[in-house]
Amino acid sequence: MIEVHLRNVDIDGGVTLHWHGYDVPCGEDGAPGTTQDTVVPGGEFTYRFRADQAGTYWYHTHHASHVGVRRGLYGPLVVTERDAEEGLDLTLPVHTIDATVLLADNDVPIEQPAPAGVPVRLRLINTDSDPHRIALVGMAFRVAAVDGRNLNEPGEVSAVAVRLPAGGRADLVFTMPSDSVALVLDDHRAGLRLSGVRIGADEAPVADPAGWPELDLLHYGVAAPAPFDPDQPDRRITMVLDRGVALVDGLPAYAHTVDGYGHPSIPDQIVGAGEVVRFTVVNRSLETHPWHLHGHPVLVLSRNEALSTGSPLWVDTFDVRGGETWDVAFHATNPGVWMNHCHNLPHAHQGMMLRLRYEGVTTPFDNAHHGH
Ligand SMILES: [Cu+2]
């Protein structure tokens, strides 16, 4: 059982904590105006939930998050198995502030010694609103987990880049070779270098990942049956993402819209407890929208009608690029009122946020979610 005491000392606009990707009970979800009131300066809130999902997660403020997260109100949440493998296990949040890309709070490349033969796990977390491109130079690797959830039989890959959507995580694993390995962010040399302990092994690997293709996670790993039949959903919901004039927080704006509306005018989505729900997300805009449903992982079914053929891919954020259509499904087993929004946080602030509500569940809070 995790208990976290949040105390707001001096965040004038207020703050909450959202456990991104963690399927906490709704009252612990940290959505201001929906699951709690914003914690104002001098105020406190206590979160409690069970750490029953091992994996790489993170947390961040959900109040005025387009400002607060960028300025640092976030942190990693890593839950390990009790019998976790010994080895080098690094948690590496990627964060941009004032055009400087930080890797685990470092603005210069990190030198990390690692003896040959040791198992290595690199837990990448994208805390930004735009995607990052991750490349590992000098070693084949496996993507063991995406968004905290293990992939089924992920194969070894090399000379490919991994795309990390806003809010997304990827665990890269490999066995340390005798030479150095470099983690390259966004095709620059900035990143992490794992050096061999041997003197003279600290030369950076020379391959240039800029031209490497992106690993397509819809065709990676080995297929396995889903715990429900996504082709027989109890409910189908389509969301059309676009750009246009709409009311946002009651004022006309050039908004990021869902079905032509902006927050909080987008109608609530209603689901029933126990249902299998299928989402079709159509992006008619030119921009990428990293879609994020709170409280439930979604199973990716297809992108542009091409079926996912690899490992079951359970994510909490999926990157719907301009012109794309994604089909995903989830099992409605966590009753509550949940935010459902774009995780490009300025987009959410400009309207692209709504609520998914279980039948019969209401909230005593005011749905203000001001400043988000
Ligand atoms: Cu967006």
PDB file of N, CA and C in Angstrom, residues 162-202:
ATOM      1  N   VAL A 162      13.176   3.817 -31.227  1.00  0.00           N
ATOM      2  CA  VAL A 162      11.917   3.613 -30.531  1.00  0.00           C
ATOM      3  C   VAL A 162      11.270   4.986 -30.332  1.00  0.00           C
ATOM      4  N   ARG A 163      10.028   5.098 -30.792  1.00  0.00           N
ATOM      5  CA  ARG A 163       9.301   6.354 -30.611  1.00  0.00           C
ATOM      6  C   ARG A 163       8.583   6.317 -29.271  1.00  0.00           C
ATOM      7  N   LEU A 164       8.784   7.360 -28.504  1.00  0.00           N
ATOM      8  CA  LEU A 164       8.166   7.468 -27.186  1.00  0.00           C
ATOM      9  C   LEU A 164       7.155   8.600 -27.233  1.00  0.00           C
ATOM     10  N   PRO A 165       5.843   8.274 -27.250  1.00  0.00           N
ATOM     11  CA  PRO A 165       4.837   9.337 -27.283  1.00  0.00           C
ATOM     12  C   PRO A 165       4.884  10.161 -25.996  1.00  0.00           C
ATOM     13  N   ALA A 166       4.277  11.322 -26.032  1.00  0.00           N
ATOM     14  CA  ALA A 166       4.138  12.131 -24.818  1.00  0.00           C
ATOM     15  C   ALA A 166       3.552  11.276 -23.707  1.00  0.00           C
ATOM     16  N   GLY A 167       4.195  11.271 -22.561  1.00  0.00           N
ATOM     17  CA  GLY A 167       3.699  10.492 -21.432  1.00  0.00           C
ATOM     18  C   GLY A 167       4.100   9.031 -21.467  1.00  0.00           C
ATOM     19  N   GLY A 168       4.639   8.558 -22.593  1.00  0.00           N
ATOM     20  CA  GLY A 168       4.899   7.133 -22.774  1.00  0.00           C
ATOM     21  C   GLY A 168       6.183   6.667 -22.111  1.00  0.00           C
ATOM     22  N   ARG A 169       6.261   5.344 -21.904  1.00  0.00           N
ATOM     23  CA  ARG A 169       7.468   4.732 -21.363  1.00  0.00           C
ATOM     24  C   ARG A 169       7.854   3.531 -22.204  1.00  0.00           C
ATOM     25  N   ALA A 170       9.164   3.236 -22.218  1.00  0.00           N
ATOM     26  CA  ALA A 170       9.663   2.014 -22.839  1.00  0.00           C
ATOM     27  C   ALA A 170      10.822   1.522 -21.987  1.00  0.00           C
ATOM     28  N   ASP A 171      10.813   0.208 -21.703  1.00  0.00           N
ATOM     29  CA  ASP A 171      11.925  -0.413 -20.981  1.00  0.00           C
ATOM     30  C   ASP A 171      12.786  -1.150 -22.000  1.00  0.00           C
ATOM     31  N   LEU A 172      14.019  -0.688 -22.195  1.00  0.00           N
ATOM     32  CA  LEU A 172      14.956  -1.349 -23.106  1.00  0.00           C
ATOM     33  C   LEU A 172      15.870  -2.234 -22.273  1.00  0.00           C
ATOM     34  N   VAL A 173      16.019  -3.491 -22.680  1.00  0.00           N
ATOM     35  CA  VAL A 173      16.871  -4.409 -21.916  1.00  0.00           C
ATOM     36  C   VAL A 173      17.894  -5.057 -22.838  1.00  0.00           C
ATOM     37  N   PHE A 174      19.060  -5.304 -22.278  1.00  0.00           N
ATOM     38  CA  PHE A 174      20.132  -6.006 -23.004  1.00  0.00           C
ATOM     39  C   PHE A 174      21.155  -6.442 -21.970  1.00  0.00           C
ATOM     40  N   THR A 175      22.085  -7.288 -22.419  1.00  0.00           N
ATOM     41  CA  THR A 175      23.200  -7.684 -21.565  1.00  0.00           C
ATOM     42  C   THR A 175      24.405  -6.844 -21.949  1.00  0.00           C
ATOM     43  N   MET A 176      25.037  -6.253 -20.967  1.00  0.00           N
ATOM     44  CA  MET A 176      26.128  -5.316 -21.239  1.00  0.00           C
ATOM     45  C   MET A 176      27.275  -6.026 -21.958  1.00  0.00           C
ATOM     46  N   PRO A 177      27.662  -5.494 -23.141  1.00  0.00           N
ATOM     47  CA  PRO A 177      28.818  -6.063 -23.837  1.00  0.00           C
ATOM     48  C   PRO A 177      30.115  -5.505 -23.242  1.00  0.00           C
ATOM     49  N   SER A 178      31.248  -5.917 -23.794  1.00  0.00           N
ATOM     50  CA  SER A 178      32.517  -5.433 -23.245  1.00  0.00           C
ATOM     51  C   SER A 178      32.825  -4.023 -23.729  1.00  0.00           C
ATOM     52  N   ASP A 179      32.234  -3.617 -24.858  1.00  0.00           N
ATOM     53  CA  ASP A 179      32.439  -2.251 -25.338  1.00  0.00           C
ATOM     54  C   ASP A 179      31.310  -1.340 -24.843  1.00  0.00           C
ATOM     55  N   SER A 180      31.439  -0.061 -25.145  1.00  0.00           N
ATOM     56  CA  SER A 180      30.430   0.889 -24.668  1.00  0.00           C
ATOM     57  C   SER A 180      29.157   0.820 -25.492  1.00  0.00           C
ATOM     58  N   VAL A 181      28.108   1.315 -24.880  1.00  0.00           N
ATOM     59  CA  VAL A 181      26.794   1.420 -25.515  1.00  0.00           C
ATOM     60  C   VAL A 181      26.344   2.859 -25.297  1.00  0.00           C
ATOM     61  N   ALA A 182      25.679   3.431 -26.296  1.00  0.00           N
ATOM     62  CA  ALA A 182      25.194   4.806 -26.128  1.00  0.00           C
ATOM     63  C   ALA A 182      23.694   4.857 -26.366  1.00  0.00           C
ATOM     64  N   LEU A 183      23.009   5.569 -25.507  1.00  0.00           N
ATOM     65  CA  LEU A 183      21.593   5.857 -25.710  1.00  0.00           C
ATOM     66  C   LEU A 183      21.524   7.257 -26.305  1.00  0.00           C
ATOM     67  N   VAL A 184      20.910   7.353 -27.474  1.00  0.00           N
ATOM     68  CA  VAL A 184      20.905   8.619 -28.203  1.00  0.00           C
ATOM     69  C   VAL A 184      19.469   9.142 -28.248  1.00  0.00           C
ATOM     70  N   LEU A 185      19.300  10.383 -27.849  1.00  0.00           N
ATOM     71  CA  LEU A 185      17.978  11.011 -27.846  1.00  0.00           C
ATOM     72  C   LEU A 185      17.817  11.871 -29.080  1.00  0.00           C
ATOM     73  N   ASP A 186      16.741  11.673 -29.810  1.00  0.00           N
ATOM     74  CA  ASP A 186      16.385  12.570 -30.910  1.00  0.00           C
ATOM     75  C   ASP A 186      17.531  12.750 -31.905  1.00  0.00           C
ATOM     76  N   ASP A 187      18.296  11.669 -32.083  1.00  0.00           N
ATOM     77  CA  ASP A 187      19.385  11.626 -33.066  1.00  0.00           C
ATOM     78  C   ASP A 187      20.542  12.562 -32.762  1.00  0.00           C
ATOM     79  N   HIS A 188      20.494  13.189 -31.607  1.00  0.00           N
ATOM     80  CA  HIS A 188      21.662  13.972 -31.216  1.00  0.00           C
ATOM     81  C   HIS A 188      22.558  13.084 -30.380  1.00  0.00           C
ATOM     82  N   ARG A 189      23.712  13.587 -30.108  1.00  0.00           N
ATOM     83  CA  ARG A 189      24.609  12.791 -29.283  1.00  0.00           C
ATOM     84  C   ARG A 189      24.265  12.906 -27.800  1.00  0.00           C
ATOM     85  N   ALA A 190      23.384  13.809 -27.473  1.00  0.00           N
ATOM     86  CA  ALA A 190      22.985  13.934 -26.074  1.00  0.00           C
ATOM     87  C   ALA A 190      22.407  12.616 -25.608  1.00  0.00           C
ATOM     88  N   GLY A 191      22.704  12.222 -24.419  1.00  0.00           N
ATOM     89  CA  GLY A 191      22.133  10.981 -23.920  1.00  0.00           C
ATOM     90  C   GLY A 191      23.014  10.329 -22.889  1.00  0.00           C
ATOM     91  N   LEU A 192      22.932   9.036 -22.896  1.00  0.00           N
ATOM     92  CA  LEU A 192      23.572   8.256 -21.852  1.00  0.00           C
ATOM     93  C   LEU A 192      24.602   7.367 -22.499  1.00  0.00           C
ATOM     94  N   ARG A 193      25.770   7.301 -21.933  1.00  0.00           N
ATOM     95  CA  ARG A 193      26.758   6.353 -22.426  1.00  0.00           C
ATOM     96  C   ARG A 193      27.087   5.383 -21.307  1.00  0.00           C
ATOM     97  N   LEU A 194      26.886   4.105 -21.598  1.00  0.00           N
ATOM     98  CA  LEU A 194      27.244   3.071 -20.643  1.00  0.00           C
ATOM     99  C   LEU A 194      28.632   2.600 -21.023  1.00  0.00           C
ATOM    100  N   SER A 195      29.599   2.885 -20.190  1.00  0.00           N
ATOM    101  CA  SER A 195      30.968   2.541 -20.523  1.00  0.00           C
ATOM    102  C   SER A 195      31.318   1.203 -19.915  1.00  0.00           C
ATOM    103  N   GLY A 196      32.144   0.450 -20.635  1.00  0.00           N
ATOM    104  CA  GLY A 196      32.735  -0.731 -20.031  1.00  0.00           C
ATOM    105  C   GLY A 196      33.681  -0.288 -18.934  1.00  0.00           C
ATOM    106  N   VAL A 197      33.938  -1.167 -17.986  1.00  0.00           N
ATOM    107  CA  VAL A 197      34.834  -0.789 -16.893  1.00  0.00           C
ATOM    108  C   VAL A 197      36.294  -0.790 -17.343  1.00  0.00           C
ATOM    109  N   ARG A 198      36.568  -1.494 -18.431  1.00  0.00           N
ATOM    110  CA  ARG A 198      37.931  -1.590 -18.906  1.00  0.00           C
ATOM    111  C   ARG A 198      38.410  -0.226 -19.410  1.00  0.00           C
ATOM    112  N   ILE A 199      39.595   0.166 -18.999  1.00  0.00           N
ATOM    113  CA  ILE A 199      40.142   1.418 -19.493  1.00  0.00           C
ATOM    114  C   ILE A 199      40.343   1.288 -20.998  1.00  0.00           C
ATOM    115  N   GLY A 200      39.934   2.290 -21.721  1.00  0.00           N
ATOM    116  CA  GLY A 200      40.060   2.222 -23.175  1.00  0.00           C
ATOM    117  C   GLY A 200      38.766   1.801 -23.840  1.00  0.00           C
ATOM    118  N   ALA A 201      37.808   1.410 -23.056  1.00  0.00           N
ATOM    119  CA  ALA A 201      36.522   0.999 -23.640  1.00  0.00           C
ATOM    120  C   ALA A 201      35.526   2.142 -23.611  1.00  0.00           C
ATOM    121  N   ASP A 202      36.001   3.336 -23.383  1.00  0.00           N
ATOM    122  CA  ASP A 202      35.057   4.428 -23.212  1.00  0.00           C
ATOM    123  C   ASP A 202      34.861   5.261 -24.473  1.00  0.00           C
TER     124      ASP A 202
END
